[in-house]
Amino acid sequence: MILPLVLIAFAALFALGLGIRARGGREMGLEQWTVGARGFGAFLVFLLLAGEIYTTFTFLGASGFAYGQGAPTFYILAYGTLAYVISYFILPPIWAYARAEKLVSQPDFFARKYDSAALGVLVSVVDILALVPYLVLQFTGLGIIVQTAGYGAISSAVAIWIGAGVVTAYVIASGVHGSAWTSVAKDGMILLVVVFMGLYLPFHYFGGLGPMFAAIEKTHPGFLALPAKGQSVSWFVSTVLLTALGFFMWPHSFAACYTARSARTFRKNAIFLPLYQLILLFVFFVGFAALLKVPGLKGAATNLALFRIAVAAFPPWVVGIIGATGVLTALVPGSLILMNAATLLSNNLYRVFRPAVDDDHVVGLAKMLVPVVALVAVYFTLQGGATIVALLLMGYSFVTQLFPALLASLLAVNPVTRAGAFAGIFAGVATVVALTLSHASIGSLMPFLPQQVQDLNVGIIALGVNIIVLAVVSLATRAPAVQRA
Amino acid sequence: MRTIHWLALLPFLFLLGGPILHDATHPFLLGMPFLLGWIALGLPFTALVMALIYRLDPANRPGDREEGR
């Protein structure tokens, strides 16, 4: 059973090689290391933006979610698509401003727009709080893949350590160039693997998609439509809208748009990225096939659905290829997230308090912080447990709080003041923390409301608090608003 | 907002309206349960709408200078 592991190791080394090669011996300044000197064409930007959504969470999580929850999973297909529609309008002005002001990170954007270093620090803290659980997820995925695809030869703890080491080496060596080129390899492989599995499994076991879904409807009646309570239609609609707004608020997605050479890139990509989402359909098919063929996984173990059915259906060399693909889906987003977290700490926190330091110093410190951030993530990964999903949802709720202040800053005349933006984000994030830690839902807070209202995503409350505080404080602090357009 | 930009509301209406109006398994679409089939059809629909907006939006006219250049 050594063959799958050899293939996985080969994929990791290949990615590392590509990353080092992509650097091409160029001198890496801060702008070069973090945003590729803003020289990426439409194709590379497409891959960076598309590549981030095909993470281990999609590969293992979407199939596992289909396996465990059924129809609510379909929200993943809808929210990404609507996020791309939104991107047509918000990414070009973000890019243009970032280019004109030579920004390299998301907090830079808020700090410059609102002319407030304090706001930059707040956004950095929100970003880091959201990024760490996201990185933990990638490492957890790596552990699962190497353990299952290796038929148990390597323990998941060892796999996590090796994976973290490879991601770290990769980021230090190549910065964002590594991510873009490995994306090419990764997306090609994931396309082949997922479409193959998503078609082969239903046709091989059930004679087609229709018969497979009919069989599920027979054994799990109602599983393929949204339930009347809980993850109901109103949950679906509110979750799709909230996550679509939050999509580009992730600091690594936000900063990935800085890499583009022109604004038109984003408008063109808004046409093709929705089609790219179709790949997710095949991931769902795999999860549904697994539901009938390898039943019995519960809770966090549903993440294993894709690999369990792969091991049951295919010879070891195919499992190895699937495992190698899975490793790449963790490496690419993992490296972007890791690089962003380190840059945020160095450029957006350290530098604010030591303004005299130069770019070389900031890059050097960021590179030193890469292994530190990786170690923190490994620590949380090894602690493990069901709380990870709760942390990811918390991360999404965190970054969504940046949306109102961002949107206001893109208007010709920004009605939101510095204090308003700060207070709104702070109140929104505090609400998320309170709601998450108390495991509250709208139903548990206000049980007298109609069922449709009770099922709304709880993030709506935090966003509502955010917008109200932002509006009230902005009105109160109206006069001294200084805006740099 | 240019008038043409309002077309961007169509994907929202399509993807969210389907589940609101008909949250059901039947009829099957393209071999998939209704909800999944509907959302899957929403993706090429969205791409078409965005292609139309791209074509008609003066910001993308060839020869126009890009913002920030």
XYZ file of C-alpha atoms in Angstrom:
554
model
C 0.000 0.000 0.000
C 3.060 2.193 -0.459
C 2.097 3.315 -3.989
C -0.546 5.921 -2.976
C 1.926 7.482 -0.534
C 4.631 7.669 -3.205
C 2.191 9.469 -5.518
C 1.200 11.888 -2.748
C 4.828 12.621 -1.870
C 5.562 13.158 -5.550
C 2.696 15.693 -5.796
C 4.003 17.604 -2.788
C 7.577 17.701 -4.160
C 6.302 18.674 -7.597
C 4.402 21.608 -6.075
C 7.470 22.662 -4.126
C 9.590 22.488 -7.288
C 7.082 24.556 -9.258
C 7.009 27.159 -6.515
C 10.790 27.517 -6.400
C 10.994 27.598 -10.188
C 8.196 30.201 -10.471
C 10.256 32.569 -8.365
C 12.750 32.573 -11.212
C 15.658 34.060 -9.288
C 13.996 37.491 -9.146
C 14.631 39.814 -6.284
C 11.562 39.584 -4.077
C 10.474 42.925 -2.617
C 7.340 43.284 -0.549
C 5.186 43.950 -3.606
C 6.744 41.097 -5.571
C 6.423 38.577 -2.770
C 2.842 39.384 -1.809
C 1.038 40.590 -4.921
C 3.271 39.388 -7.761
C 4.120 43.005 -8.687
C 0.536 43.342 -9.996
C 1.553 41.674 -13.230
C -0.835 38.720 -13.446
C -3.021 38.356 -16.528
C -6.617 37.181 -16.654
C -5.707 33.486 -16.665
C -3.522 33.519 -13.545
C -5.961 35.738 -11.642
C -8.769 33.390 -12.668
C -6.819 30.492 -11.221
C -5.956 32.341 -8.023
C -9.581 33.359 -7.436
C -11.029 30.032 -8.581
C -8.315 27.996 -6.919
C -9.156 29.291 -3.503
C -12.653 27.883 -3.528
C -11.483 24.384 -4.406
C -9.877 23.774 -1.070
C -9.845 20.622 1.003
C -13.023 21.932 2.539
C -14.724 21.678 -0.849
C -13.107 18.396 -1.816
C -13.799 16.619 1.477
C -16.302 19.002 3.059
C -18.787 19.385 0.185
C -18.935 15.642 -0.479
C -19.196 14.997 3.263
C -21.874 17.645 3.673
C -23.918 16.145 0.789
C -23.477 12.749 2.449
C -24.547 13.953 5.883
C -27.052 16.752 5.193
C -28.413 16.370 1.647
C -30.100 19.369 0.019
C -28.753 22.152 2.318
C -25.342 21.443 0.686
C -26.621 22.988 -2.545
C -26.123 26.422 -1.005
C -22.387 26.106 -1.785
C -23.187 26.071 -5.510
C -25.377 29.178 -5.263
C -23.318 31.440 -3.007
C -20.087 31.226 -4.960
C -21.940 32.019 -8.162
C -23.616 35.093 -6.670
C -20.302 36.178 -5.143
C -18.860 36.301 -8.669
C -21.781 38.474 -9.782
C -20.939 40.860 -6.939
C -17.240 40.701 -7.867
C -17.980 42.301 -11.250
C -18.886 45.486 -9.435
C -16.651 45.617 -6.373
C -13.310 44.136 -7.469
C -12.429 46.674 -10.217
C -12.670 49.724 -7.894
C -10.860 47.853 -5.101
C -8.084 46.887 -7.516
C -7.775 50.390 -8.969
C -7.492 51.995 -5.538
C -4.999 49.391 -4.309
C -2.873 49.933 -7.391
C -2.915 53.711 -7.158
C -2.009 53.617 -3.462
C 0.451 50.691 -3.787
C -1.394 48.614 -1.189
C -0.390 45.022 -0.468
C -3.028 43.846 2.005
C -6.662 44.205 2.967
C -6.151 46.251 6.182
C -4.060 48.731 4.119
C -7.191 49.343 2.097
C -9.380 50.192 5.087
C -6.634 52.193 6.807
C -6.023 54.297 3.693
C -9.676 54.778 2.711
C -10.669 55.885 6.185
C -7.293 57.482 6.917
C -7.119 55.608 10.214
C -4.279 53.392 11.396
C -6.525 52.133 14.208
C -9.054 50.819 11.675
C -6.214 49.035 9.865
C -5.199 47.341 13.113
C -8.822 46.291 13.841
C -9.226 44.816 10.351
C -5.886 42.965 10.729
C -7.024 41.428 13.985
C -10.373 40.379 12.455
C -8.498 38.883 9.481
C -6.084 36.898 11.609
C -8.910 35.610 13.826
C -10.690 34.399 10.691
C -7.617 32.985 8.905
C -6.295 30.703 11.623
C -9.329 28.382 11.690
C -9.291 28.350 7.881
C -5.677 27.199 7.930
C -6.501 24.614 10.588
C -9.091 23.189 8.221
C -6.559 22.747 5.422
C -4.175 20.944 7.778
C -6.974 18.736 9.083
C -7.812 17.862 5.476
C -4.161 16.999 4.784
C -4.160 14.697 7.773
C -7.312 12.885 6.631
C -6.062 12.484 3.063
C -2.636 11.114 3.882
C -4.049 8.811 6.537
C -6.888 7.321 4.410
C -5.117 7.321 1.045
C -2.114 5.748 2.737
C -4.367 2.976 4.102
C -3.328 3.930 7.629
C 0.448 3.556 7.116
C 1.092 7.140 8.272
C -0.774 8.535 11.255
C -2.749 11.701 10.763
C -0.594 13.578 13.309
C 2.595 12.779 11.365
C 0.820 13.731 8.128
C -0.180 17.095 9.591
C 3.417 17.840 10.634
C 4.774 16.896 7.201
C 2.046 18.883 5.452
C 2.682 21.977 7.563
C 6.406 21.673 6.813
C 5.835 21.480 3.057
C 3.409 24.443 3.043
C 5.879 26.497 5.081
C 8.845 25.714 2.847
C 6.739 26.463 -0.197
C 5.582 29.880 1.026
C 9.031 30.995 2.136
C 10.540 29.947 -1.174
C 8.091 31.488 -3.583
C 5.405 33.781 -2.169
C 2.367 34.244 -4.383
C 4.042 32.928 -7.551
C 4.074 29.449 -6.119
C 0.350 29.605 -5.494
C -0.535 30.673 -9.007
C 1.513 28.025 -10.810
C 0.596 25.185 -8.511
C -3.016 26.268 -9.075
C -2.572 25.342 -12.722
C -1.508 21.819 -11.813
C -4.045 21.495 -9.025
C -7.054 22.701 -10.990
C -6.227 20.441 -13.919
C -6.002 17.428 -11.631
C -9.068 18.222 -9.561
C -11.108 18.718 -12.717
C -10.151 15.277 -14.013
C -10.490 13.486 -10.680
C -13.796 15.009 -9.631
C -15.545 14.724 -13.010
C -14.308 11.151 -13.368
C -15.459 10.109 -9.876
C -18.721 12.060 -10.109
C -19.720 10.303 -13.320
C -18.123 6.887 -12.847
C -19.588 6.139 -9.417
C -23.293 6.871 -10.202
C -23.119 5.064 -13.570
C -21.099 2.113 -12.298
C -23.192 1.453 -9.195
C -26.657 2.698 -10.197
C -26.723 2.962 -13.998
C -26.960 6.743 -14.041
C -27.666 9.907 -12.094
C -31.479 9.637 -12.200
C -31.526 6.081 -10.806
C -29.036 7.044 -8.071
C -31.132 9.995 -6.906
C -34.331 7.913 -7.158
C -32.667 5.304 -4.907
C -31.724 7.996 -2.370
C -35.258 9.399 -2.410
C -36.519 5.883 -1.665
C -34.158 5.158 1.238
C -33.978 8.748 2.575
C -37.328 10.407 1.744
C -37.111 14.236 1.668
C -33.276 14.207 1.855
C -32.975 15.920 -1.541
C -35.212 18.907 -0.744
C -34.799 21.475 2.019
C -36.448 20.527 5.316
C -39.451 22.466 6.656
C -37.547 23.419 9.834
C -33.912 24.139 10.638
C -31.922 24.293 7.386
C -35.097 25.395 5.631
C -35.686 27.696 2.665
C -35.198 30.829 4.765
C -31.938 29.384 6.147
C -30.867 28.682 2.568
C -31.638 32.154 1.239
C -30.100 34.022 4.192
C -26.988 31.822 4.228
C -26.436 32.211 0.483
C -26.718 36.001 0.737
C -24.482 36.326 3.811
C -21.731 34.075 2.494
C -21.894 35.681 -0.963
C -21.219 39.053 0.686
C -18.416 37.578 2.783
C -16.775 35.701 -0.101
C -14.341 38.421 -1.201
C -13.919 39.801 2.305
C -11.477 36.999 3.131
C -8.134 38.789 3.292
C -6.442 36.306 0.944
C -9.189 36.619 -1.709
C -9.228 40.377 -1.318
C -5.459 40.616 -1.692
C -5.413 38.074 -4.551
C -7.281 40.657 -6.618
C -4.300 43.005 -6.202
C -2.237 40.659 -8.381
C -4.161 41.562 -11.559
C -2.688 43.581 -14.397
C -5.972 45.270 -15.336
C -9.479 45.847 -13.988
C -11.151 44.239 -16.970
C -9.718 40.926 -15.782
C -12.330 40.758 -13.029
C -15.264 41.605 -15.261
C -14.265 38.920 -17.720
C -13.708 36.386 -14.948
C -17.227 37.081 -13.623
C -18.497 35.379 -16.791
C -16.417 32.223 -16.496
C -16.142 31.651 -12.764
C -19.860 30.717 -12.389
C -19.364 27.953 -14.960
C -16.321 26.742 -13.051
C -18.632 26.202 -10.083
C -20.240 23.341 -12.025
C -17.320 21.158 -10.899
C -18.920 21.169 -7.461
C -21.886 19.233 -8.854
C -19.632 16.249 -9.391
C -18.322 16.519 -5.844
C -21.930 16.315 -4.649
C -22.529 13.243 -6.845
C -19.587 11.518 -5.150
C -21.038 12.322 -1.716
C -24.464 10.987 -2.679
C -22.997 7.800 -4.173
C -21.066 7.302 -0.933
C -24.255 7.721 1.083
C -25.657 4.531 -0.451
C -22.413 2.578 -0.856
C -20.452 3.321 2.341
C -23.226 4.260 4.775
C -22.881 4.805 8.503
C -20.457 7.760 8.776
C -21.691 10.289 11.322
C -20.745 13.822 12.385
C -17.152 14.846 11.612
C -16.481 11.399 10.097
C -18.635 12.365 7.077
C -15.517 14.224 5.875
C -14.128 10.780 5.067
C -16.991 9.978 2.630
C -15.053 10.725 -0.574
C -12.008 8.705 0.421
C -14.015 5.818 1.875
C -15.832 5.275 -1.402
C -12.605 5.781 -3.363
C -10.898 3.055 -1.344
C -13.955 0.803 -1.807
C -14.269 1.392 -5.563
C -10.756 1.850 -6.956
C -7.329 0.150 -6.983
C -4.535 1.742 -4.885
C -2.933 3.681 -7.755
C -6.212 5.518 -8.426
C -6.588 6.213 -4.701
C -3.025 7.586 -4.853
C -3.909 9.998 -7.649
C -7.003 11.144 -5.759
C -4.880 11.584 -2.629
C -2.242 13.558 -4.537
C -4.983 15.852 -5.868
C -6.341 16.273 -2.370
C -2.901 17.252 -1.088
C -2.648 19.951 -3.757
C -6.093 21.284 -2.807
C -4.731 21.803 0.690
C -1.322 23.186 -0.337
C -2.496 26.008 -2.598
C -5.043 27.671 -0.316
C -2.938 26.743 2.704
C 0.048 28.608 1.288
C -2.029 31.685 0.403
C -3.609 31.787 3.837
C -0.284 31.278 5.589
C 1.421 33.989 3.547
C -1.416 36.385 4.229
C -1.471 35.780 7.951
C 2.304 36.343 8.164
C 2.150 39.499 6.047
C -0.706 40.849 8.160
C 1.249 40.333 11.366
C 4.396 41.883 9.955
C 3.123 44.658 7.684
C -0.150 45.577 9.337
C 0.493 45.086 13.042
C 4.268 45.256 13.659
C 4.827 48.070 11.188
C 2.067 50.258 12.653
C 3.965 50.294 15.934
C 7.429 50.571 14.312
C 6.758 52.905 11.363
C 10.441 53.572 10.726
C 11.242 50.070 9.382
C 11.715 49.535 5.628
C 10.118 47.015 3.228
C 13.031 44.557 3.371
C 12.707 44.370 7.108
C 8.944 43.721 6.827
C 9.446 40.950 4.245
C 12.169 39.385 6.369
C 9.950 39.415 9.433
C 6.973 38.046 7.462
C 9.114 35.116 6.284
C 10.235 34.451 9.848
C 6.611 34.511 10.994
C 5.483 31.919 8.401
C 6.684 28.915 10.434
C 5.366 30.519 13.631
C 1.838 30.844 12.203
C 2.114 27.295 10.818
C 3.033 25.991 14.284
C 0.050 27.738 15.858
C -2.237 26.176 13.241
C -0.665 22.732 13.776
C -1.310 23.111 17.498
C -5.012 23.822 16.955
C -5.240 21.086 14.321
C -3.857 18.484 16.721
C -6.257 19.697 19.418
C -8.889 18.932 16.799
C -12.500 18.063 17.350
C -15.924 19.093 16.162
C -15.358 22.740 17.083
C -13.463 23.266 13.807
C -16.640 23.648 11.777
C -17.931 26.093 14.364
C -14.659 28.006 14.011
C -14.910 28.122 10.227
C -18.447 29.477 10.342
C -17.236 32.000 12.909
C -14.459 32.986 10.487
C -16.989 33.570 7.732
C -19.170 35.624 10.054
C -16.105 37.680 11.055
C -15.034 38.661 7.561
C -18.602 39.437 6.466
C -18.599 42.245 9.043
C -16.108 44.118 6.842
C -18.580 44.366 3.972
C -20.716 47.399 4.980
C -17.699 49.647 5.649
C -16.048 48.456 2.437
C -19.114 49.065 0.299
C -19.564 52.557 1.761
C -15.915 53.388 1.031
C -16.432 52.606 -2.667
C -19.158 55.235 -3.021
C -18.260 58.570 -4.611
C -19.075 60.339 -1.343
C -18.641 58.048 1.629
C -21.417 58.620 4.186
C -19.611 56.500 6.790
C -17.104 58.151 9.109
C -13.886 56.693 10.483
C -15.472 56.230 13.916
C -18.616 54.757 12.335
C -16.652 52.143 10.369
C -14.605 51.199 13.440
C -17.621 50.959 15.767
C -19.721 49.015 13.234
C -17.038 46.373 12.583
C -16.258 46.109 16.276
C -19.924 45.708 17.269
C -20.545 43.166 14.488
C -17.536 41.039 15.452
C -18.420 41.220 19.162
C -21.942 40.027 18.297
C -20.531 37.102 16.298
C -18.342 36.065 19.228
C -21.244 36.311 21.687
C -23.624 34.381 19.423
C -21.073 31.697 18.584
C -19.907 31.104 22.134
C -23.506 30.902 23.408
C -24.549 28.672 20.458
C -27.542 30.954 19.993
C -29.884 30.823 17.025
C -32.634 33.290 16.207
C -35.093 30.624 17.337
C -33.457 30.239 20.759
C -33.240 34.016 21.262
C -36.745 34.833 20.046
C -38.858 31.657 20.075
C -42.067 33.634 19.539
C -41.149 34.537 15.945
C -42.548 32.613 12.957
C -40.558 29.530 11.892
C -39.213 31.150 8.691
C -37.710 34.005 10.717
C -36.312 31.620 13.338
C -34.443 29.687 10.643
C -32.625 32.745 9.267
C -28.838 32.463 9.497
C -27.775 33.921 12.831
C -25.123 36.017 11.029
C -27.975 38.310 9.925
C -28.196 39.588 13.511
C -24.501 40.483 13.656
C -24.656 42.208 10.286
C -27.775 44.106 11.402
C -26.080 45.259 14.630
C -23.039 46.274 12.584
C -25.067 48.382 10.123
C -27.118 50.079 12.856
C -24.033 50.986 14.931
C -22.199 52.113 11.799
C -25.090 54.396 10.806
C -25.695 55.848 14.285
C -22.010 56.545 15.015
C -21.496 57.997 11.533
C -24.388 60.400 12.046
C -23.040 61.395 15.461
C -19.493 62.013 14.140
C -20.495 63.494 10.801
C -18.649 66.828 10.751
C -14.939 65.954 11.002
C -15.033 63.205 8.352
C -11.921 63.441 6.210
C -12.017 61.228 3.152
C -9.331 60.499 0.677
C -11.230 59.433 -2.429
C -24.940 52.147 -11.488
C -25.557 52.063 -15.199
C -28.978 50.759 -16.258
C -27.415 47.635 -17.752
C -25.998 46.711 -14.348
C -29.473 46.038 -12.989
C -29.486 42.854 -15.081
C -27.176 41.483 -12.375
C -30.256 41.026 -10.181
C -31.460 38.224 -12.470
C -29.055 35.550 -11.133
C -30.165 36.397 -7.579
C -33.830 36.033 -8.553
C -33.125 32.785 -10.394
C -30.973 31.075 -7.755
C -32.974 32.198 -4.710
C -36.418 32.274 -6.333
C -36.297 28.604 -7.328
C -35.928 27.272 -3.766
C -38.497 29.799 -2.466
C -41.163 28.902 -5.021
C -40.568 25.182 -5.388
C -38.548 23.469 -2.648
C -39.079 19.926 -3.868
C -37.450 16.773 -5.194
C -39.801 16.336 -8.176
C -39.841 16.811 -11.096
C -36.252 15.718 -11.727
C -34.200 18.069 -13.930
C -31.297 16.627 -15.979
C -31.384 13.480 -13.847
C -31.073 15.530 -10.654
C -33.621 16.310 -7.957
C -35.449 19.540 -8.788
C -33.601 21.847 -6.400
C -30.121 20.696 -7.461
C -31.056 20.697 -11.160
C -32.494 24.212 -10.870
C -29.409 25.613 -9.169
C -27.171 23.812 -11.687
C -29.098 25.500 -14.532
C -28.627 28.789 -12.688
C -24.854 28.673 -13.255
C -24.860 28.826 -17.095
C -27.741 31.297 -16.787
C -25.571 33.518 -14.574
C -22.665 33.208 -17.004
C -24.943 34.296 -19.873
C -26.245 37.296 -17.943
C -22.712 38.349 -16.979
C -21.542 37.915 -20.589
C -24.400 40.180 -21.707
C -23.512 42.795 -19.100
C -19.853 42.565 -20.112
C -20.713 43.123 -23.772
C -23.029 46.059 -23.149
C -21.049 47.773 -20.371
C -19.195 50.773 -21.858
C -16.406 50.173 -19.304
C -15.261 47.173 -21.358
C -15.284 48.832 -24.782
C -12.021 48.168 -26.630
C -9.797 51.173 -26.652
C -11.143 52.478 -23.390
C -8.400 53.106 -20.911
C -8.543 51.016 -17.803
C -9.035 52.667 -14.477
C -5.772 53.286 -12.733
C -3.666 53.214 -15.888
